PDB file of C-alpha atoms and ligand atoms in Angstrom:
ATOM      1  CA  UNK A  17       0.000   0.000   0.000  1.00 77.00           C
ATOM      2  CA  UNK A  18       1.680   3.202  -1.172  1.00 82.00           C
ATOM      3  CA  UNK A  19      -0.970   5.713  -0.078  1.00 85.00           C
ATOM      4  CA  UNK A  20      -0.669   7.064   3.422  1.00 89.00           C
ATOM      5  CA  UNK A  21      -2.666   9.675   5.351  1.00 89.00           C
ATOM      6  CA  UNK A  22      -5.924   8.659   3.748  1.00 91.00           C
ATOM      7  CA  UNK A  23      -9.293   8.457   5.496  1.00 92.00           C
ATOM      8  CA  UNK A  24     -12.413   6.507   4.547  1.00 89.00           C
ATOM      9  CA  UNK A  25     -15.596   8.603   4.184  1.00 92.00           C
ATOM     10  CA  UNK A  26     -18.900   6.814   4.682  1.00 92.00           C
ATOM     11  CA  UNK A  27     -21.923   7.546   2.506  1.00 94.00           C
ATOM     12  CA  UNK A  28     -25.333   8.288   3.934  1.00 95.00           C
ATOM     13  CA  UNK A  29     -26.827   5.956   1.343  1.00 97.00           C
ATOM     14  CA  UNK A  30     -26.010   2.333   2.127  1.00 95.00           C
ATOM     15  CA  UNK A  31     -25.675  -0.602  -0.216  1.00 94.00           C
ATOM     16  CA  UNK A  32     -28.738  -2.170   1.433  1.00 95.00           C
ATOM     17  CA  UNK A  33     -30.748   1.022   0.770  1.00 97.00           C
ATOM     18  CA  UNK A  34     -29.724   0.954  -2.893  1.00 97.00           C
ATOM     19  CA  UNK A  35     -30.699  -2.709  -3.173  1.00 96.00           C
ATOM     20  CA  UNK A  36     -34.054  -1.989  -1.565  1.00 96.00           C
ATOM     21  CA  UNK A  37     -34.679   0.897  -3.961  1.00 96.00           C
ATOM     22  CA  UNK A  38     -33.939  -1.347  -6.943  1.00 95.00           C
ATOM     23  CA  UNK A  39     -35.808  -4.367  -5.586  1.00 95.00           C
ATOM     24  CA  UNK A  40     -32.979  -6.849  -6.013  1.00 96.00           C
ATOM     25  CA  UNK A  41     -29.653  -7.831  -4.504  1.00 97.00           C
ATOM     26  CA  UNK A  42     -26.408  -6.827  -6.192  1.00 97.00           C
ATOM     27  CA  UNK A  43     -24.042  -9.780  -6.241  1.00 98.00           C
ATOM     28  CA  UNK A  44     -20.980 -10.207  -8.417  1.00 98.00           C
ATOM     29  CA  UNK A  45     -21.447 -13.156 -10.764  1.00 98.00           C
ATOM     30  CA  UNK A  46     -17.887 -14.220 -11.531  1.00 98.00           C
ATOM     31  CA  UNK A  47     -17.630 -16.427 -14.611  1.00 98.00           C
ATOM     32  CA  UNK A  48     -14.304 -18.257 -14.836  1.00 98.00           C
ATOM     33  CA  UNK A  49     -13.089 -20.808 -17.357  1.00 98.00           C
ATOM     34  CA  UNK A  50     -10.887 -21.525 -20.342  1.00 98.00           C
ATOM     35  CA  UNK A  51     -10.784 -19.329 -23.396  1.00 98.00           C
ATOM     36  CA  UNK A  52     -13.655 -20.505 -25.594  1.00 98.00           C
ATOM     37  CA  UNK A  53     -15.525 -22.102 -22.687  1.00 98.00           C
ATOM     38  CA  UNK A  54     -18.423 -19.664 -23.130  1.00 98.00           C
ATOM     39  CA  UNK A  55     -17.896 -16.942 -20.502  1.00 97.00           C
ATOM     40  CA  UNK A  56     -18.617 -14.025 -22.839  1.00 96.00           C
ATOM     41  CA  UNK A  57     -21.530 -15.674 -24.649  1.00 97.00           C
ATOM     42  CA  UNK A  58     -23.147 -16.752 -21.411  1.00 98.00           C
ATOM     43  CA  UNK A  59     -22.650 -13.462 -19.582  1.00 98.00           C
ATOM     44  CA  UNK A  60     -24.109 -11.512 -22.524  1.00 98.00           C
ATOM     45  CA  UNK A  61     -27.240 -13.688 -22.468  1.00 98.00           C
ATOM     46  CA  UNK A  62     -27.611 -13.567 -18.680  1.00 98.00           C
ATOM     47  CA  UNK A  63     -27.217  -9.768 -18.757  1.00 98.00           C
ATOM     48  CA  UNK A  64     -29.932  -9.552 -21.433  1.00 98.00           C
ATOM     49  CA  UNK A  65     -32.298 -11.799 -19.460  1.00 97.00           C
ATOM     50  CA  UNK A  66     -31.758  -9.697 -16.311  1.00 97.00           C
ATOM     51  CA  UNK A  67     -32.285  -6.446 -18.232  1.00 97.00           C
ATOM     52  CA  UNK A  68     -35.560  -7.772 -19.620  1.00 96.00           C
ATOM     53  CA  UNK A  69     -36.681  -8.467 -16.037  1.00 95.00           C
ATOM     54  CA  UNK A  70     -35.899  -4.847 -15.072  1.00 95.00           C
ATOM     55  CA  UNK A  71     -32.840  -5.849 -13.073  1.00 96.00           C
ATOM     56  CA  UNK A  72     -29.992  -3.380 -13.221  1.00 96.00           C
ATOM     57  CA  UNK A  73     -26.858  -5.161 -14.283  1.00 97.00           C
ATOM     58  CA  UNK A  74     -23.528  -4.507 -15.944  1.00 97.00           C
ATOM     59  CA  UNK A  75     -20.960  -6.772 -17.541  1.00 97.00           C
ATOM     60  CA  UNK A  76     -17.191  -6.535 -17.408  1.00 96.00           C
ATOM     61  CA  UNK A  77     -15.416  -8.650 -20.034  1.00 92.00           C
ATOM     62  CA  UNK A  78     -11.724  -9.540 -20.331  1.00 82.00           C
ATOM     63  CA  UNK A  79     -11.240  -8.513 -23.930  1.00 83.00           C
ATOM     64  CA  UNK A  80     -13.146  -5.230 -23.402  1.00 89.00           C
ATOM     65  CA  UNK A  81     -11.445  -4.202 -20.158  1.00 92.00           C
ATOM     66  CA  UNK A  82      -8.048  -4.930 -21.670  1.00 93.00           C
ATOM     67  CA  UNK A  83      -8.835  -2.283 -24.319  1.00 94.00           C
ATOM     68  CA  UNK A  84      -9.072   0.415 -21.631  1.00 95.00           C
ATOM     69  CA  UNK A  85      -8.596   0.189 -17.877  1.00 95.00           C
ATOM     70  CA  UNK A  86      -6.135  -2.691 -18.159  1.00 96.00           C
ATOM     71  CA  UNK A  87      -4.473  -1.968 -21.478  1.00 96.00           C
ATOM     72  CA  UNK A  88      -1.076  -1.791 -19.791  1.00 97.00           C
ATOM     73  CA  UNK A  89      -1.324  -5.441 -18.713  1.00 97.00           C
ATOM     74  CA  UNK A  90      -0.253  -8.568 -20.583  1.00 96.00           C
ATOM     75  CA  UNK A  91      -0.603 -12.254 -19.784  1.00 97.00           C
ATOM     76  CA  UNK A  92       2.304 -12.990 -17.439  1.00 97.00           C
ATOM     77  CA  UNK A  93       1.180 -14.483 -14.098  1.00 98.00           C
ATOM     78  CA  UNK A  94       1.880 -11.087 -12.424  1.00 98.00           C
ATOM     79  CA  UNK A  95      -0.143  -9.152 -14.998  1.00 98.00           C
ATOM     80  CA  UNK A  96      -3.037 -11.595 -14.822  1.00 98.00           C
ATOM     81  CA  UNK A  97      -2.992 -11.201 -11.025  1.00 98.00           C
ATOM     82  CA  UNK A  98      -3.136  -7.407 -11.323  1.00 98.00           C
ATOM     83  CA  UNK A  99      -5.849  -7.702 -13.992  1.00 97.00           C
ATOM     84  CA  UNK A 100      -8.039  -9.736 -11.625  1.00 98.00           C
ATOM     85  CA  UNK A 101      -7.253  -7.505  -8.631  1.00 98.00           C
ATOM     86  CA  UNK A 102      -8.401  -4.378 -10.504  1.00 97.00           C
ATOM     87  CA  UNK A 103     -11.507  -6.082 -11.861  1.00 97.00           C
ATOM     88  CA  UNK A 104     -12.325  -7.365  -8.399  1.00 98.00           C
ATOM     89  CA  UNK A 105     -12.144  -3.821  -7.031  1.00 97.00           C
ATOM     90  CA  UNK A 106     -14.263  -2.415  -9.876  1.00 97.00           C
ATOM     91  CA  UNK A 107     -16.818  -5.225  -9.515  1.00 97.00           C
ATOM     92  CA  UNK A 108     -16.989  -4.581  -5.773  1.00 97.00           C
ATOM     93  CA  UNK A 109     -17.736  -0.880  -6.416  1.00 97.00           C
ATOM     94  CA  UNK A 110     -20.458  -1.775  -8.904  1.00 97.00           C
ATOM     95  CA  UNK A 111     -21.975  -4.212  -6.441  1.00 97.00           C
ATOM     96  CA  UNK A 112     -21.873  -1.484  -3.800  1.00 96.00           C
ATOM     97  CA  UNK A 113     -23.701   0.805  -6.238  1.00 97.00           C
ATOM     98  CA  UNK A 114     -26.532  -1.742  -6.423  1.00 97.00           C
ATOM     99  CA  UNK A 115     -25.833  -3.413  -9.769  1.00 97.00           C
ATOM    100  CA  UNK A 116     -25.840  -7.120 -10.464  1.00 98.00           C
ATOM    101  CA  UNK A 117     -22.305  -7.291 -11.827  1.00 98.00           C
ATOM    102  CA  UNK A 118     -21.211  -9.959 -14.288  1.00 98.00           C
ATOM    103  CA  UNK A 119     -17.548 -10.584 -14.986  1.00 98.00           C
ATOM    104  CA  UNK A 120     -16.110 -12.753 -17.751  1.00 97.00           C
ATOM    105  CA  UNK A 121     -12.390 -13.296 -17.202  1.00 97.00           C
ATOM    106  CA  UNK A 122     -10.376 -16.478 -17.520  1.00 98.00           C
ATOM    107  CA  UNK A 123      -9.058 -15.696 -14.001  1.00 98.00           C
ATOM    108  CA  UNK A 124      -6.910 -18.836 -14.063  1.00 98.00           C
ATOM    109  CA  UNK A 125      -5.467 -18.648 -10.540  1.00 98.00           C
ATOM    110  CA  UNK A 126      -7.510 -19.875  -7.576  1.00 98.00           C
ATOM    111  CA  UNK A 127      -5.671 -17.546  -5.185  1.00 98.00           C
ATOM    112  CA  UNK A 128      -6.544 -14.455  -7.274  1.00 98.00           C
ATOM    113  CA  UNK A 129     -10.235 -15.412  -7.423  1.00 98.00           C
ATOM    114  CA  UNK A 130     -10.263 -16.107  -3.683  1.00 98.00           C
ATOM    115  CA  UNK A 131      -8.802 -12.665  -3.018  1.00 98.00           C
ATOM    116  CA  UNK A 132     -11.745 -11.121  -4.871  1.00 98.00           C
ATOM    117  CA  UNK A 133     -14.123 -13.290  -2.850  1.00 98.00           C
ATOM    118  CA  UNK A 134     -12.526 -11.928   0.326  1.00 97.00           C
ATOM    119  CA  UNK A 135     -13.219  -8.348  -0.793  1.00 96.00           C
ATOM    120  CA  UNK A 136     -16.927  -8.963  -1.076  1.00 93.00           C
ATOM    121  CA  UNK A 137     -19.659  -9.283   1.528  1.00 88.00           C
ATOM    122  CA  UNK A 138     -20.479 -12.902   2.266  1.00 88.00           C
ATOM    123  CA  UNK A 139     -22.922 -14.363  -0.271  1.00 93.00           C
ATOM    124  CA  UNK A 140     -22.333 -11.481  -2.670  1.00 96.00           C
ATOM    125  CA  UNK A 141     -19.683 -13.344  -4.680  1.00 98.00           C
ATOM    126  CA  UNK A 142     -21.068 -16.052  -6.936  1.00 98.00           C
ATOM    127  CA  UNK A 143     -18.316 -18.003  -8.619  1.00 98.00           C
ATOM    128  CA  UNK A 144     -19.604 -19.720 -11.753  1.00 98.00           C
ATOM    129  CA  UNK A 145     -17.266 -22.290 -13.227  1.00 98.00           C
ATOM    130  CA  UNK A 146     -17.865 -22.320 -16.970  1.00 98.00           C
ATOM    131  CA  UNK A 147     -16.666 -25.864 -17.420  1.00 98.00           C
ATOM    132  CA  UNK A 148     -15.659 -27.091 -20.830  1.00 98.00           C
ATOM    133  CA  UNK A 149     -13.049 -29.609 -21.875  1.00 98.00           C
ATOM    134  CA  UNK A 150      -9.909 -28.228 -23.478  1.00 98.00           C
ATOM    135  CA  UNK A 151     -10.663 -30.455 -26.447  1.00 98.00           C
ATOM    136  CA  UNK A 152     -14.074 -28.816 -27.022  1.00 98.00           C
ATOM    137  CA  UNK A 153     -12.788 -25.251 -26.368  1.00 98.00           C
ATOM    138  CA  UNK A 154     -10.021 -25.855 -28.861  1.00 98.00           C
ATOM    139  CA  UNK A 155     -12.473 -27.262 -31.380  1.00 98.00           C
ATOM    140  CA  UNK A 156     -14.616 -24.114 -31.022  1.00 98.00           C
ATOM    141  CA  UNK A 157     -11.591 -21.801 -31.157  1.00 98.00           C
ATOM    142  CA  UNK A 158     -13.861 -18.750 -31.734  1.00 95.00           C
ATOM    143  CA  UNK A 159     -10.932 -16.350 -32.198  1.00 96.00           C
ATOM    144  CA  UNK A 160      -8.389 -18.708 -33.747  1.00 98.00           C
ATOM    145  CA  UNK A 161      -6.144 -18.280 -30.686  1.00 98.00           C
ATOM    146  CA  UNK A 162      -5.675 -21.983 -29.881  1.00 98.00           C
ATOM    147  CA  UNK A 163      -4.403 -22.491 -33.416  1.00 98.00           C
ATOM    148  CA  UNK A 164      -1.902 -19.666 -32.888  1.00 98.00           C
ATOM    149  CA  UNK A 165      -0.909 -21.086 -29.490  1.00 98.00           C
ATOM    150  CA  UNK A 166      -0.349 -24.564 -30.960  1.00 98.00           C
ATOM    151  CA  UNK A 167       1.786 -23.145 -33.761  1.00 97.00           C
ATOM    152  CA  UNK A 168       3.866 -21.151 -31.277  1.00 96.00           C
ATOM    153  CA  UNK A 169       2.691 -17.765 -32.550  1.00 97.00           C
ATOM    154  CA  UNK A 170       1.301 -17.034 -29.041  1.00 96.00           C
ATOM    155  CA  UNK A 171       3.085 -18.237 -25.912  1.00 96.00           C
ATOM    156  CA  UNK A 172       1.728 -18.545 -22.391  1.00 97.00           C
ATOM    157  CA  UNK A 173      -1.764 -19.396 -23.613  1.00 98.00           C
ATOM    158  CA  UNK A 174      -4.120 -20.709 -20.923  1.00 98.00           C
ATOM    159  CA  UNK A 175      -4.665 -24.460 -21.214  1.00 98.00           C
ATOM    160  CA  UNK A 176      -1.769 -24.924 -23.639  1.00 98.00           C
ATOM    161  CA  UNK A 177       1.366 -23.604 -21.979  1.00 96.00           C
ATOM    162  CA  UNK A 178      -0.120 -21.646 -19.070  1.00 98.00           C
ATOM    163  CA  UNK A 179      -2.197 -23.110 -16.235  1.00 98.00           C
ATOM    164  CA  UNK A 180      -5.910 -23.006 -15.465  1.00 98.00           C
ATOM    165  CA  UNK A 181      -6.762 -23.890 -11.864  1.00 98.00           C
ATOM    166  CA  UNK A 182     -10.310 -25.218 -11.536  1.00 98.00           C
ATOM    167  CA  UNK A 183     -12.413 -23.813  -8.683  1.00 98.00           C
ATOM    168  CA  UNK A 184     -12.602 -26.119  -5.647  1.00 96.00           C
ATOM    169  CA  UNK A 185     -16.000 -24.980  -4.400  1.00 97.00           C
ATOM    170  CA  UNK A 186     -17.759 -22.754  -6.942  1.00 98.00           C
ATOM    171  CA  UNK A 187     -21.322 -21.695  -6.191  1.00 98.00           C
ATOM    172  CA  UNK A 188     -22.365 -23.020  -9.597  1.00 98.00           C
ATOM    173  CA  UNK A 189     -20.929 -25.127 -12.422  1.00 98.00           C
ATOM    174  CA  UNK A 190     -22.275 -24.899 -15.964  1.00 98.00           C
ATOM    175  CA  UNK A 191     -21.003 -27.545 -18.337  1.00 98.00           C
ATOM    176  CA  UNK A 192     -21.117 -25.833 -21.673  1.00 98.00           C
ATOM    177  CA  UNK A 193     -19.847 -28.891 -23.527  1.00 98.00           C
ATOM    178  CA  UNK A 194     -22.845 -30.872 -22.207  1.00 98.00           C
ATOM    179  CA  UNK A 195     -25.584 -28.215 -22.301  1.00 97.00           C
ATOM    180  CA  UNK A 196     -27.129 -25.850 -24.800  1.00 98.00           C
ATOM    181  CA  UNK A 197     -26.587 -22.124 -24.278  1.00 98.00           C
ATOM    182  CA  UNK A 198     -30.256 -21.796 -23.251  1.00 98.00           C
ATOM    183  CA  UNK A 199     -29.805 -24.451 -20.551  1.00 98.00           C
ATOM    184  CA  UNK A 200     -26.668 -22.739 -19.226  1.00 98.00           C
ATOM    185  CA  UNK A 201     -28.451 -19.351 -19.080  1.00 98.00           C
ATOM    186  CA  UNK A 202     -31.440 -20.922 -17.307  1.00 98.00           C
ATOM    187  CA  UNK A 203     -29.191 -22.535 -14.728  1.00 98.00           C
ATOM    188  CA  UNK A 204     -27.629 -19.163 -13.805  1.00 98.00           C
ATOM    189  CA  UNK A 205     -31.001 -17.380 -13.633  1.00 98.00           C
ATOM    190  CA  UNK A 206     -32.493 -20.224 -11.571  1.00 98.00           C
ATOM    191  CA  UNK A 207     -29.572 -20.038  -9.148  1.00 98.00           C
ATOM    192  CA  UNK A 208     -30.262 -16.309  -8.627  1.00 97.00           C
ATOM    193  CA  UNK A 209     -33.985 -16.954  -8.074  1.00 97.00           C
ATOM    194  CA  UNK A 210     -33.571 -19.955  -5.783  1.00 97.00           C
ATOM    195  CA  UNK A 211     -31.107 -18.069  -3.617  1.00 97.00           C
ATOM    196  CA  UNK A 212     -33.275 -14.933  -3.400  1.00 95.00           C
ATOM    197  CA  UNK A 213     -30.965 -12.598  -5.283  1.00 96.00           C
ATOM    198  CA  UNK A 214     -33.837 -11.758  -7.608  1.00 94.00           C
ATOM    199  CA  UNK A 215     -37.599 -12.319  -7.341  1.00 89.00           C
ATOM    200  CA  UNK A 216     -38.909 -15.674  -8.459  1.00 66.00           C
TER     201      UNK A 216
HETATM  202  N1  PPS B 320      -1.863 -15.847 -23.598  1.00 56.98           N
HETATM  203  C1  PPS B 320      -3.195 -15.735 -23.501  1.00 56.98           C
HETATM  204  N2  PPS B 320      -3.882 -16.548 -22.655  1.00 56.98           N
HETATM  205  C2  PPS B 320      -5.216 -16.423 -22.553  1.00 56.98           C
HETATM  206  N3  PPS B 320      -5.980 -15.541 -23.258  1.00 56.98           N
HETATM  207  C3  PPS B 320      -5.335 -14.712 -24.118  1.00 56.98           C
HETATM  208  C4  PPS B 320      -3.937 -14.778 -24.266  1.00 56.98           C
HETATM  209  N4  PPS B 320      -3.563 -13.841 -25.197  1.00 56.98           N
HETATM  210  C5  PPS B 320      -4.690 -13.219 -25.579  1.00 56.98           C
HETATM  211  N5  PPS B 320      -5.758 -13.731 -24.947  1.00 56.98           N
HETATM  212  C6  PPS B 320      -7.132 -13.179 -25.096  1.00 56.98           C
HETATM  213  O1  PPS B 320      -7.397 -12.486 -23.877  1.00 56.98           O
HETATM  214  C7  PPS B 320      -8.583 -12.946 -23.281  1.00 56.98           C
HETATM  215  C8  PPS B 320      -8.359 -13.293 -21.799  1.00 56.98           C
HETATM  216  O2  PPS B 320      -8.255 -12.138 -21.024  1.00 56.98           O
HETATM  217  P1  PPS B 320      -8.579 -12.194 -19.495  1.00 56.98           P
HETATM  218  O3  PPS B 320      -8.424 -10.805 -18.993  1.00 56.98           O
HETATM  219  O4  PPS B 320      -9.875 -12.869 -19.290  1.00 56.98           O
HETATM  220  O5  PPS B 320      -7.391 -13.145 -18.948  1.00 56.98           O
HETATM  221  S1  PPS B 320      -6.909 -13.386 -17.451  1.00 56.98           S
HETATM  222  O6  PPS B 320      -8.108 -13.523 -16.603  1.00 56.98           O
HETATM  223  O7  PPS B 320      -6.091 -12.256 -17.023  1.00 56.98           O
HETATM  224  O8  PPS B 320      -6.117 -14.637 -17.481  1.00 56.98           O
HETATM  225  C9  PPS B 320      -8.999 -14.215 -23.998  1.00 56.98           C
HETATM  226  O9  PPS B 320     -10.392 -14.071 -24.132  1.00 56.98           O
HETATM  227  P2  PPS B 320     -11.433 -15.264 -23.955  1.00 56.98           P
HETATM  228  O10 PPS B 320     -11.170 -16.135 -25.148  1.00 56.98           O
HETATM  229  O11 PPS B 320     -12.758 -14.559 -24.030  1.00 56.98           O
HETATM  230  O12 PPS B 320     -11.236 -15.957 -22.653  1.00 56.98           O
HETATM  231  C10 PPS B 320      -8.247 -14.149 -25.310  1.00 56.98           C
HETATM  232  O13 PPS B 320      -9.064 -13.577 -26.294  1.00 56.98           O
HETATM  233  N1  ADP B 321     -23.736 -23.828 -23.405  1.00 56.98           N
HETATM  234  C1  ADP B 321     -22.972 -22.886 -23.973  1.00 56.98           C
HETATM  235  N2  ADP B 321     -22.681 -21.748 -23.291  1.00 56.98           N
HETATM  236  C2  ADP B 321     -21.893 -20.809 -23.829  1.00 56.98           C
HETATM  237  N3  ADP B 321     -21.332 -20.881 -25.071  1.00 56.98           N
HETATM  238  C3  ADP B 321     -21.590 -21.990 -25.809  1.00 56.98           C
HETATM  239  C4  ADP B 321     -22.405 -23.024 -25.296  1.00 56.98           C
HETATM  240  N4  ADP B 321     -22.479 -24.000 -26.220  1.00 56.98           N
HETATM  241  C5  ADP B 321     -21.745 -23.573 -27.266  1.00 56.98           C
HETATM  242  N5  ADP B 321     -21.210 -22.360 -27.041  1.00 56.98           N
HETATM  243  C6  ADP B 321     -20.347 -21.623 -28.007  1.00 56.98           C
HETATM  244  O1  ADP B 321     -19.006 -21.592 -27.500  1.00 56.98           O
HETATM  245  C7  ADP B 321     -18.328 -20.402 -27.896  1.00 56.98           C
HETATM  246  C8  ADP B 321     -17.786 -19.712 -26.646  1.00 56.98           C
HETATM  247  O2  ADP B 321     -17.067 -18.539 -26.987  1.00 56.98           O
HETATM  248  P1  ADP B 321     -16.897 -17.330 -25.972  1.00 56.98           P
HETATM  249  O3  ADP B 321     -18.207 -16.979 -25.362  1.00 56.98           O
HETATM  250  O4  ADP B 321     -16.154 -16.248 -26.708  1.00 56.98           O
HETATM  251  O5  ADP B 321     -15.966 -18.003 -24.846  1.00 56.98           O
HETATM  252  P2  ADP B 321     -15.020 -17.275 -23.767  1.00 56.98           P
HETATM  253  O6  ADP B 321     -15.584 -15.925 -23.477  1.00 56.98           O
HETATM  254  O7  ADP B 321     -15.034 -18.192 -22.588  1.00 56.98           O
HETATM  255  O8  ADP B 321     -13.672 -17.196 -24.433  1.00 56.98           O
HETATM  256  C9  ADP B 321     -19.339 -19.538 -28.641  1.00 56.98           C
HETATM  257  O9  ADP B 321     -19.129 -19.706 -30.017  1.00 56.98           O
HETATM  258  C10 ADP B 321     -20.701 -20.139 -28.203  1.00 56.98           C
HETATM  259  O10 ADP B 321     -21.685 -20.007 -29.194  1.00 56.98           O
END
């Protein structure tokens, strides 16, 4: 921590008051999984479904955030750690502001994800493991990146020559190589309903 002589100022409007005003809770839904597992596709559809139910939500996506806030970061383990730390802080602010916040980052290291969990209020961090075999993700290869990684054009690619650490106890697992997109979306929305984050 480099900053010193700083003081926290409380707001008169609490997170609970914001949630009450909006009529729903404001968890962070943290999608994690391999490139090509379906994080972006799924989070876009969940965001749309929430919007159509008048639930205020916002999505933070790896590729998008790396165009702006995190454009000075690459894919070394240190940079990925800093990427996830910043996103965790931003997601926590959005959650505090009363938004259902969806994040779609590979977030390959368990320790980095757990640090974000620690930032949040209990029950406000929903880790969703977007589970998909490497074989299927590589077959999909939506951006042609696995091909580049296999040919050596990209190094340090998750799943090929960089690690992905599966969550030990995620709140939810969606198996996108076993389910349709519609089924995966429904399982996220049902989780939110069954656990009283949004109205049934
Ligand atoms: N070396 C390497 N490894 C993994 N991914 C790579 C790499 N280089 C570029 N890309 C592209 O960057 C997207 C992943 O960014 P993230 O911010 O989600 O990564 S991380 O959480 O910091 O690991 C990832 O997006 P998704 O495919 O949507 O996961 C890729 O498009
Ligand atoms: N159940 C599913 N959930 C999400 N995506 C799926 C599913 N089944 C197939 N797909 C396809 O898999 C690909 C996932 O790509 P993308 O969402 O960019 O992954 P990621 O963001 O994890 O890199 C898309 O082409 C999507 O249509």
